[in-house]
DNA sequence: GAACAATATGTTATAACATAACGTTTTTTG
DNA sequence: CAAAAAACGTTATGTTATAACATATTGTTC
Protein backbone atom coordinates (compact mmCIF):
# COMPACT_ATOMS: atom_id res chain seq x y z
CA UNK A 1 0.00 0.00 0.00
CA UNK A 2 1.37 3.36 -0.92
CA UNK A 3 1.85 5.84 1.89
CA UNK A 4 -0.33 8.28 -0.03
CA UNK A 5 -3.35 6.14 0.59
CA UNK A 6 -3.12 6.63 4.37
CA UNK A 7 -4.99 9.82 5.10
CA UNK A 8 -4.88 9.52 8.88
CA UNK A 9 -2.59 6.90 10.46
CA UNK A 10 -2.90 5.76 14.07
CA UNK A 11 -1.16 8.35 16.22
CA UNK A 12 0.56 7.74 19.50
CA UNK A 13 -0.89 9.25 22.65
CA UNK A 14 1.94 11.74 22.95
CA UNK A 15 1.43 13.37 19.58
CA UNK A 16 0.69 17.05 19.53
CA UNK A 17 -3.00 17.04 18.85
CA UNK A 18 -3.24 20.82 18.96
CA UNK A 19 -1.32 20.83 15.73
CA UNK A 20 -3.73 18.27 14.22
CA UNK A 21 -6.60 20.63 15.05
CA UNK A 22 -4.77 23.69 13.80
CA UNK A 23 -3.93 22.03 10.51
CA UNK A 24 -7.48 20.71 10.11
CA UNK A 25 -8.88 24.18 10.67
CA UNK A 26 -6.58 25.62 8.04
CA UNK A 27 -7.68 22.92 5.60
CA UNK A 28 -11.30 23.67 6.42
CA UNK A 29 -10.88 27.37 5.78
CA UNK A 30 -9.24 26.58 2.47
CA UNK A 31 -11.88 24.05 1.42
CA UNK A 32 -14.77 26.38 2.27
CA UNK A 33 -13.17 29.33 0.62
CA UNK A 34 -12.48 27.29 -2.50
CA UNK A 35 -16.06 26.03 -2.59
CA UNK A 36 -17.47 29.49 -1.92
CA UNK A 37 -19.07 28.26 1.32
CA UNK A 38 -19.03 29.93 4.70
CA UNK A 39 -17.40 28.36 7.72
CA UNK A 40 -19.61 30.12 10.24
CA UNK A 41 -18.96 30.24 13.96
CA UNK A 42 -21.25 27.30 14.72
CA UNK A 43 -19.85 25.22 11.89
CA UNK A 44 -16.34 25.94 13.07
CA UNK A 45 -17.23 25.03 16.65
CA UNK A 46 -18.78 21.76 15.55
CA UNK A 47 -15.80 21.06 13.34
CA UNK A 48 -13.41 21.63 16.24
CA UNK A 49 -15.48 19.35 18.45
CA UNK A 50 -15.37 16.61 15.81
CA UNK A 51 -11.62 17.06 15.75
CA UNK A 52 -11.28 16.97 19.52
CA UNK A 53 -9.79 13.50 19.21
CA UNK A 54 -9.06 10.79 16.66
CA UNK A 55 -12.12 8.87 17.77
CA UNK A 56 -15.54 9.40 16.19
CA UNK A 57 -17.80 11.84 18.02
CA UNK A 58 -21.56 11.55 18.43
CA UNK A 59 -23.97 14.29 17.49
CA UNK A 60 -25.51 14.61 20.93
CA UNK A 61 -22.08 14.73 22.56
CA UNK A 62 -21.24 17.59 20.23
CA UNK A 63 -24.51 19.20 21.26
CA UNK A 64 -23.66 18.88 24.95
CA UNK A 65 -20.28 20.53 24.41
CA UNK A 66 -21.77 23.19 22.20
CA UNK A 67 -24.24 24.06 24.95
CA UNK A 68 -21.38 25.37 27.07
CA UNK A 69 -20.78 28.21 24.67
CA UNK A 70 -24.18 28.35 23.03
CA UNK A 71 -27.05 27.51 25.39
CA UNK A 72 -29.50 27.90 22.53
CA UNK A 73 -28.08 25.04 20.51
CA UNK A 74 -30.56 22.28 19.72
CA UNK A 75 -30.33 19.06 17.71
CA UNK A 76 -30.93 20.80 14.37
CA UNK A 77 -28.07 23.18 15.17
CA UNK A 78 -25.68 20.25 15.28
CA UNK A 79 -27.15 18.19 12.45
CA UNK A 80 -27.18 21.19 10.12
CA UNK A 81 -23.55 21.90 10.85
CA UNK A 82 -22.66 18.23 10.39
CA UNK A 83 -24.60 18.05 7.12
CA UNK A 84 -22.71 21.10 5.92
CA UNK A 85 -19.34 19.66 6.93
CA UNK A 86 -20.24 16.33 5.29
CA UNK A 87 -21.31 18.05 2.08
CA UNK A 88 -18.07 19.96 1.84
CA UNK A 89 -16.11 16.79 2.62
CA UNK A 90 -14.66 18.05 5.89
CA UNK A 91 -15.96 15.19 7.99
CA UNK A 92 -17.03 11.61 7.45
CA UNK A 93 -19.82 9.70 9.07
CA UNK A 94 -18.97 6.31 10.56
CA UNK A 95 -22.16 4.38 9.82
CA UNK A 96 -21.54 1.53 12.22
CA UNK A 97 -21.18 3.96 15.12
CA UNK A 98 -23.61 6.76 14.22
CA UNK A 99 -20.69 9.07 14.75
CA UNK A 100 -18.57 11.59 12.93
CA UNK A 101 -14.86 12.02 12.35
CA UNK A 102 -12.68 14.64 10.73
CA UNK A 103 -11.50 13.91 7.22
CA UNK A 104 -7.78 13.46 6.74
CA UNK A 105 -7.67 15.11 3.33
CA UNK A 106 -10.54 17.41 2.44
CA UNK A 107 -8.66 18.78 -0.55
CA UNK A 108 -9.94 15.91 -2.68
CA UNK A 109 -13.49 14.76 -1.94
CA UNK A 110 -13.59 11.02 -1.36
CA UNK A 111 -15.36 8.37 0.66
CA UNK A 112 -12.60 6.84 2.71
CA UNK A 113 -12.00 3.49 4.30
CA UNK A 114 -11.90 3.37 8.06
CA UNK A 115 -10.04 1.24 10.58
CA UNK A 116 -11.82 1.37 13.93
CA UNK A 117 -10.07 0.21 17.10
CA UNK A 118 -12.54 -1.63 19.31
CA UNK A 119 -10.33 -1.09 22.35
CA UNK A 120 -9.52 2.62 22.35
CA UNK A 121 -11.94 3.93 19.75
CA UNK A 122 -9.24 5.47 17.57
CA UNK A 123 -9.89 5.55 13.86
CA UNK A 124 -7.47 5.62 10.95
CA UNK A 125 -8.52 6.66 7.48
CA UNK A 126 -7.28 5.15 4.25
CA UNK A 127 -8.14 5.94 0.68
CA UNK A 128 -6.64 2.92 -1.03
CA UNK A 129 -7.38 2.92 -4.75
CA UNK A 130 -6.61 -0.77 -4.80
CA UNK A 131 -9.59 -1.43 -2.54
CA UNK A 132 -11.84 0.99 -4.38
CA UNK A 133 -11.01 -0.60 -7.71
CA UNK A 134 -11.43 -4.18 -6.51
CA UNK A 135 -14.83 -3.44 -4.98
CA UNK A 136 -15.94 -1.69 -8.13
CA UNK A 137 -14.74 -4.57 -10.25
CA UNK A 138 -16.38 -7.25 -8.15
CA UNK A 139 -19.63 -5.31 -8.21
CA UNK A 140 -19.39 -4.89 -11.97
CA UNK A 141 -19.24 -8.64 -12.39
CA UNK A 142 -22.73 -8.79 -10.92
CA UNK A 143 -23.91 -6.12 -13.34
CA UNK A 144 -23.86 -3.53 -10.57
CA UNK A 145 -22.88 0.07 -11.23
CA UNK A 146 -21.10 1.45 -8.16
CA UNK A 147 -21.95 4.95 -6.99
CA UNK A 148 -20.14 4.85 -3.69
CA UNK A 149 -18.61 2.47 -1.20
CA UNK A 150 -18.66 2.04 2.54
CA UNK A 151 -15.73 0.24 4.16
CA UNK A 152 -15.38 0.07 7.93
CA UNK A 153 -12.92 -2.39 9.41
CA UNK A 154 -13.11 -3.22 13.12
CA UNK A 155 -10.22 -4.56 15.12
CA UNK A 156 -7.26 -3.50 17.22
CA UNK A 157 -4.93 -0.61 16.52
CA UNK A 158 -1.14 -0.95 16.91
CA UNK A 159 -1.16 0.48 20.46
CA UNK A 160 -3.92 -1.87 21.61
CA UNK A 161 -2.69 -5.09 20.04
CA UNK B 1 -14.82 -13.55 -9.08
CA UNK B 2 -15.86 -17.11 -8.49
CA UNK B 3 -19.56 -17.86 -8.60
CA UNK B 4 -19.23 -19.32 -5.09
CA UNK B 5 -18.65 -15.87 -3.68
CA UNK B 6 -22.09 -14.64 -4.76
CA UNK B 7 -24.43 -15.63 -1.97
CA UNK B 8 -27.46 -13.75 -3.29
CA UNK B 9 -27.40 -12.36 -6.85
CA UNK B 10 -29.82 -9.74 -8.11
CA UNK B 11 -33.02 -11.56 -9.08
CA UNK B 12 -35.45 -10.53 -11.74
CA UNK B 13 -38.93 -9.43 -10.74
CA UNK B 14 -40.49 -12.58 -12.16
CA UNK B 15 -38.54 -15.02 -10.05
CA UNK B 16 -40.48 -17.27 -7.76
CA UNK B 17 -39.91 -15.64 -4.44
CA UNK B 18 -42.02 -18.18 -2.60
CA UNK B 19 -39.30 -20.67 -3.31
CA UNK B 20 -36.67 -18.25 -1.94
CA UNK B 21 -38.63 -18.06 1.29
CA UNK B 22 -39.21 -21.78 1.44
CA UNK B 23 -35.55 -22.50 0.94
CA UNK B 24 -34.51 -19.88 3.48
CA UNK B 25 -36.86 -21.41 6.03
CA UNK B 26 -35.41 -24.83 5.46
CA UNK B 27 -31.90 -23.42 5.90
CA UNK B 28 -33.00 -21.68 9.08
CA UNK B 29 -34.44 -24.86 10.53
CA UNK B 30 -31.22 -26.65 9.73
CA UNK B 31 -28.98 -23.94 11.18
CA UNK B 32 -30.96 -23.71 14.41
CA UNK B 33 -31.15 -27.42 14.82
CA UNK B 34 -27.42 -27.74 14.21
CA UNK B 35 -26.68 -24.99 16.74
CA UNK B 36 -29.10 -26.43 19.29
CA UNK B 37 -31.18 -23.25 19.16
CA UNK B 38 -34.94 -22.91 18.93
CA UNK B 39 -36.65 -21.28 15.97
CA UNK B 40 -39.74 -20.26 17.92
CA UNK B 41 -42.94 -19.01 16.37
CA UNK B 42 -42.03 -15.34 16.80
CA UNK B 43 -38.51 -15.85 15.49
CA UNK B 44 -39.87 -17.65 12.48
CA UNK B 45 -42.41 -14.94 11.80
CA UNK B 46 -39.74 -12.25 12.00
CA UNK B 47 -37.48 -14.31 9.78
CA UNK B 48 -40.21 -14.67 7.17
CA UNK B 49 -40.87 -10.93 7.29
CA UNK B 50 -37.18 -10.22 6.76
CA UNK B 51 -37.34 -12.53 3.78
CA UNK B 52 -40.49 -10.95 2.38
CA UNK B 53 -38.35 -9.39 -0.34
CA UNK B 54 -34.75 -8.96 -1.42
CA UNK B 55 -34.67 -5.47 0.02
CA UNK B 56 -33.66 -4.76 3.61
CA UNK B 57 -36.51 -4.52 6.09
CA UNK B 58 -36.72 -2.13 9.03
CA UNK B 59 -37.41 -3.25 12.57
CA UNK B 60 -40.50 -1.11 13.02
CA UNK B 61 -41.91 -2.29 9.70
CA UNK B 62 -41.48 -5.82 10.92
CA UNK B 63 -43.23 -4.80 14.12
CA UNK B 64 -46.17 -3.36 12.21
CA UNK B 65 -46.56 -6.57 10.21
CA UNK B 66 -46.14 -8.71 13.27
CA UNK B 67 -48.94 -6.82 14.98
CA UNK B 68 -51.40 -8.31 12.52
CA UNK B 69 -50.88 -11.76 13.95
CA UNK B 70 -49.61 -10.82 17.36
CA UNK B 71 -51.17 -7.64 18.78
CA UNK B 72 -48.98 -7.91 21.86
CA UNK B 73 -45.73 -7.50 19.97
CA UNK B 74 -43.62 -4.55 21.09
CA UNK B 75 -40.20 -3.25 20.02
CA UNK B 76 -38.33 -5.71 22.27
CA UNK B 77 -40.23 -8.56 20.65
CA UNK B 78 -38.75 -7.67 17.29
CA UNK B 79 -35.29 -6.69 18.45
CA UNK B 80 -34.91 -9.88 20.46
CA UNK B 81 -35.87 -11.97 17.48
CA UNK B 82 -33.52 -10.00 15.23
CA UNK B 83 -30.68 -10.33 17.74
CA UNK B 84 -31.28 -14.06 17.81
CA UNK B 85 -31.33 -14.33 14.03
CA UNK B 86 -28.18 -12.21 13.78
CA UNK B 87 -26.39 -14.33 16.38
CA UNK B 88 -27.20 -17.53 14.52
CA UNK B 89 -26.15 -15.91 11.24
CA UNK B 90 -29.58 -16.12 9.61
CA UNK B 91 -29.82 -12.43 8.88
CA UNK B 92 -27.44 -9.53 8.37
CA UNK B 93 -27.81 -5.95 9.44
CA UNK B 94 -27.25 -3.28 6.79
CA UNK B 95 -25.62 -0.56 8.87
CA UNK B 96 -26.11 2.26 6.41
CA UNK B 97 -29.86 1.63 6.34
CA UNK B 98 -30.64 0.49 9.90
CA UNK B 99 -32.28 -2.47 8.27
CA UNK B 100 -32.08 -6.22 8.08
CA UNK B 101 -31.81 -8.74 5.29
CA UNK B 102 -31.83 -12.51 5.07
CA UNK B 103 -28.46 -14.20 4.74
CA UNK B 104 -27.78 -16.07 1.53
CA UNK B 105 -25.77 -18.84 3.13
CA UNK B 106 -26.29 -19.38 6.85
CA UNK B 107 -24.46 -22.70 6.72
CA UNK B 108 -21.14 -20.92 7.12
CA UNK B 109 -21.16 -17.89 9.46
CA UNK B 110 -19.67 -14.86 7.72
CA UNK B 111 -19.98 -11.12 7.48
CA UNK B 112 -20.88 -10.54 3.88
CA UNK B 113 -20.42 -7.74 1.41
CA UNK B 114 -23.52 -6.01 0.18
CA UNK B 115 -24.51 -4.33 -3.05
CA UNK B 116 -27.41 -1.97 -2.47
CA UNK B 117 -29.46 -0.62 -5.36
CA UNK B 118 -30.36 3.00 -4.69
CA UNK B 119 -33.20 2.85 -7.20
CA UNK B 120 -35.17 -0.25 -6.26
CA UNK B 121 -33.71 -1.12 -2.87
CA UNK B 122 -32.66 -4.62 -3.87
CA UNK B 123 -29.59 -6.03 -2.21
CA UNK B 124 -27.15 -8.66 -3.42
CA UNK B 125 -24.78 -10.43 -1.06
CA UNK B 126 -21.22 -11.46 -1.84
CA UNK B 127 -18.64 -13.17 0.26
CA UNK B 128 -15.56 -12.59 -1.86
CA UNK B 129 -12.42 -13.85 -0.16
CA UNK B 130 -10.41 -11.64 -2.44
CA UNK B 131 -11.97 -8.56 -0.87
CA UNK B 132 -11.72 -9.92 2.65
CA UNK B 133 -8.05 -10.71 2.18
CA UNK B 134 -7.15 -7.40 0.59
CA UNK B 135 -8.85 -5.42 3.34
CA UNK B 136 -7.10 -7.49 5.97
CA UNK B 137 -3.77 -7.02 4.27
CA UNK B 138 -4.14 -3.28 3.84
CA UNK B 139 -5.13 -2.96 7.50
CA UNK B 140 -2.16 -5.06 8.54
CA UNK B 141 0.18 -2.64 6.84
CA UNK B 142 -0.99 -0.01 9.30
CA UNK B 143 -0.37 -2.39 12.20
CA UNK B 144 -4.09 -3.02 12.53
CA UNK B 145 -5.44 -6.42 13.52
CA UNK B 146 -8.76 -7.00 11.77
CA UNK B 147 -11.62 -8.54 13.72
CA UNK B 148 -14.36 -7.96 11.21
CA UNK B 149 -15.22 -5.96 8.15
CA UNK B 150 -18.16 -3.98 6.91
CA UNK B 151 -18.56 -3.50 3.17
CA UNK B 152 -21.66 -1.87 1.71
CA UNK B 153 -21.59 -0.72 -1.90
CA UNK B 154 -24.26 1.65 -3.18
CA UNK B 155 -25.24 2.00 -6.78
CA UNK B 156 -27.58 0.61 -9.43
CA UNK B 157 -28.51 -3.00 -9.93
CA UNK B 158 -28.65 -4.58 -13.40
CA UNK B 159 -32.41 -3.99 -13.76
CA UNK B 160 -32.14 -0.33 -12.80
CA UNK B 161 -29.09 0.61 -14.82
C1' DG C 1 -27.53 52.81 2.70
C1' DA C 2 -32.44 51.02 1.86
C1' DA C 3 -34.81 47.17 -0.25
C1' DC C 4 -34.66 42.71 -1.40
C1' DA C 5 -33.07 37.92 -1.75
C1' DA C 6 -30.51 34.24 -0.02
C1' DT C 7 -28.46 31.89 3.64
C1' DA C 8 -28.11 30.59 8.34
C1' DT C 9 -29.94 29.93 12.86
C1' DG C 10 -33.63 29.55 16.61
C1' DT C 11 -37.48 27.03 18.27
C1' DT C 12 -40.87 23.55 19.07
C1' DA C 13 -42.35 19.29 18.26
C1' DT C 14 -42.09 14.74 16.76
C1' DA C 15 -40.35 10.80 14.06
C1' DA C 16 -37.37 6.82 13.90
C1' DC C 17 -34.36 3.52 16.03
C1' DA C 18 -33.08 0.86 20.15
C1' DT C 19 -32.60 -0.87 25.01
C1' DA C 20 -33.30 -1.23 30.32
C1' DA C 21 -35.65 -3.39 33.78
C1' DC C 22 -38.66 -6.44 35.67
C1' DG C 23 -42.53 -9.68 35.72
C1' DT C 24 -44.79 -13.84 33.61
C1' DT C 25 -45.02 -17.85 30.79
C1' DT C 26 -43.08 -21.74 28.53
C1' DT C 27 -39.69 -25.20 27.94
C1' DT C 28 -36.09 -28.12 29.45
C1' DT C 29 -33.70 -30.85 32.79
C1' DG C 30 -32.91 -33.58 36.86
C1' DC D 1 -43.12 -32.74 39.74
C1' DA D 2 -39.64 -29.14 41.17
C1' DA D 3 -36.03 -26.27 39.90
C1' DA D 4 -33.61 -23.89 36.44
C1' DA D 5 -33.26 -21.86 32.06
C1' DA D 6 -35.05 -19.71 28.13
C1' DA D 7 -38.41 -17.00 25.87
C1' DC D 8 -41.78 -13.54 25.95
C1' DG D 9 -44.86 -9.57 27.84
C1' DT D 10 -44.98 -5.02 29.52
C1' DT D 11 -43.77 -0.38 30.67
C1' DA D 12 -40.80 3.04 30.35
C1' DT D 13 -37.06 5.44 28.60
C1' DG D 14 -32.76 6.29 26.02
C1' DT D 15 -30.70 7.55 21.61
C1' DT D 16 -30.48 9.34 16.95
C1' DA D 17 -32.49 12.33 13.49
C1' DT D 18 -35.81 15.38 11.02
C1' DA D 19 -40.13 18.37 9.97
C1' DA D 20 -41.96 22.74 10.01
C1' DC D 21 -41.98 27.36 10.62
C1' DA D 22 -40.12 31.73 12.78
C1' DT D 23 -36.29 34.93 13.18
C1' DA D 24 -31.81 36.76 12.27
C1' DT D 25 -27.84 37.50 9.56
C1' DT D 26 -25.42 38.17 5.34
C1' DG D 27 -24.91 39.39 0.53
C1' DT D 28 -26.63 41.92 -3.60
C1' DT D 29 -28.80 45.49 -6.23
C1' DC D 30 -30.08 49.81 -6.94
ZN1 LIG E 1 -4.17 14.37 16.61
ZN1 LIG F 1 -6.62 1.33 19.80
ZN1 LIG G 1 -36.59 -14.14 -3.98
ZN1 LIG H 1 -32.37 -1.99 -8.56
XYZ file of N, CA and C in Angstrom, chain B residues 46-104:
177
model
N -40.633 -13.367 12.309
C -39.735 -12.250 11.999
C -38.825 -12.634 10.835
N -38.346 -13.839 10.866
C -37.481 -14.309 9.782
C -38.204 -14.256 8.437
N -39.442 -14.709 8.425
C -40.209 -14.670 7.174
C -40.446 -13.235 6.717
N -40.658 -12.331 7.668
C -40.873 -10.933 7.290
C -39.587 -10.318 6.727
N -38.449 -10.702 7.302
C -37.178 -10.219 6.761
C -37.008 -10.726 5.329
N -37.482 -11.935 5.110
C -37.345 -12.535 3.780
C -38.481 -12.170 2.833
N -39.333 -11.242 3.226
C -40.491 -10.948 2.383
C -40.085 -10.358 1.033
N -38.851 -9.879 0.943
C -38.347 -9.392 -0.338
C -36.827 -9.464 -0.309
N -36.219 -9.004 -1.399
C -34.752 -8.963 -1.424
C -34.232 -7.577 -1.071
N -35.092 -6.765 -0.486
C -34.666 -5.466 0.019
C -34.612 -5.528 1.547
N -33.742 -4.755 2.150
C -33.657 -4.755 3.612
C -34.961 -4.290 4.233
N -35.261 -4.825 5.394
C -36.510 -4.519 6.086
C -36.168 -3.861 7.414
N -36.980 -2.873 7.811
C -36.722 -2.129 9.033
C -37.457 -2.749 10.205
N -36.868 -2.604 11.376
C -37.410 -3.252 12.569
C -38.854 -2.848 12.844
N -39.148 -1.554 12.697
C -40.502 -1.111 13.021
C -41.501 -1.493 11.934
N -41.031 -1.754 10.740
C -41.909 -2.294 9.702
C -42.245 -3.743 10.029
N -41.238 -4.457 10.485
C -41.484 -5.825 10.924
C -42.500 -5.821 12.058
N -42.312 -4.900 12.982
C -43.227 -4.804 14.116
C -44.659 -4.574 13.652
N -44.834 -3.675 12.704
C -46.174 -3.364 12.208
C -46.818 -4.608 11.590
N -46.040 -5.336 10.812
C -46.560 -6.566 10.210
C -46.890 -7.601 11.275
N -45.984 -7.711 12.215
C -46.136 -8.712 13.269
C -47.413 -8.464 14.069
N -47.750 -7.195 14.228
C -48.943 -6.816 14.984
C -50.201 -7.476 14.447
N -50.201 -7.727 13.115
C -51.401 -8.311 12.525
C -51.704 -9.690 13.097
N -50.656 -10.418 13.396
C -50.880 -11.764 13.954
C -50.694 -11.800 15.463
N -49.948 -10.809 15.958
C -49.606 -10.822 17.364
C -49.711 -9.406 17.928
N -50.927 -9.012 18.342
C -51.166 -7.641 18.782
C -50.316 -7.242 19.984
N -49.750 -8.222 20.653
C -48.978 -7.910 21.862
C -47.517 -7.602 21.553
N -47.131 -7.751 20.311
C -45.733 -7.502 19.967
C -45.353 -6.056 20.264
N -44.160 -5.871 20.769
C -43.617 -4.550 21.091
C -42.200 -4.496 20.543
N -41.565 -3.312 20.564
C -40.204 -3.254 20.018
C -39.284 -4.366 20.521
N -39.247 -4.644 21.828
C -38.326 -5.707 22.266
C -38.621 -7.060 21.621
N -39.874 -7.302 21.311
C -40.232 -8.558 20.650
C -39.429 -8.710 19.362
N -39.429 -7.644 18.586
C -38.754 -7.672 17.290
C -37.239 -7.670 17.452
N -36.749 -6.790 18.314
C -35.289 -6.686 18.449
C -34.684 -7.956 19.041
N -35.423 -8.608 19.929
C -34.910 -9.882 20.462
C -34.818 -10.923 19.357
N -35.878 -10.982 18.559
C -35.875 -11.973 17.479
C -34.750 -11.659 16.498
N -34.585 -10.376 16.166
C -33.519 -10.002 15.233
C -32.143 -10.323 15.821
N -31.964 -10.032 17.114
C -30.677 -10.334 17.742
C -30.396 -11.827 17.677
N -31.449 -12.606 17.912
C -31.278 -14.058 17.807
C -30.862 -14.453 16.395
N -31.600 -13.959 15.418
C -31.331 -14.332 14.030
C -29.931 -13.868 13.605
N -29.533 -12.699 14.079
C -28.181 -12.210 13.779
C -27.137 -13.125 14.409
N -27.396 -13.538 15.657
C -26.394 -14.334 16.375
C -26.209 -15.706 15.745
N -27.291 -16.223 15.163
C -27.199 -17.533 14.518
C -26.690 -17.389 13.079
N -26.644 -16.141 12.607
C -26.152 -15.907 11.244
C -27.233 -16.065 10.183
N -28.491 -15.946 10.583
C -29.576 -16.119 9.611
C -29.924 -14.819 8.912
N -29.602 -13.723 9.541
C -29.819 -12.429 8.882
C -28.583 -11.561 9.066
N -28.487 -10.535 8.229
C -27.443 -9.529 8.365
C -28.109 -8.181 8.610
N -27.355 -7.317 9.262
C -27.808 -5.947 9.437
C -27.090 -5.064 8.423
N -27.854 -4.250 7.701
C -27.253 -3.279 6.794
C -27.094 -1.974 7.575
N -25.859 -1.679 7.952
C -25.617 -0.564 8.871
C -26.043 0.775 8.283
N -25.823 0.948 6.989
C -26.114 2.257 6.412
C -27.607 2.486 6.235
N -28.412 1.483 6.495
C -29.862 1.632 6.343
C -30.632 1.334 7.628
N -29.942 0.962 8.689
C -30.638 0.495 9.897
C -31.699 -0.517 9.516
N -31.296 -1.512 8.749
C -32.284 -2.472 8.271
C -31.656 -3.858 8.180
N -32.506 -4.842 7.959
C -32.085 -6.224 8.076
C -32.438 -7.003 6.820
N -31.570 -7.973 6.499
C -31.808 -8.743 5.288
C -31.415 -10.186 5.531
N -32.119 -11.099 4.882
C -31.826 -12.512 5.066
C -30.454 -12.870 4.512
N -29.780 -13.776 5.197
C -28.460 -14.197 4.735
C -28.602 -15.243 3.634
N -27.710 -15.158 2.655
C -27.784 -16.066 1.527
C -27.173 -17.424 1.774
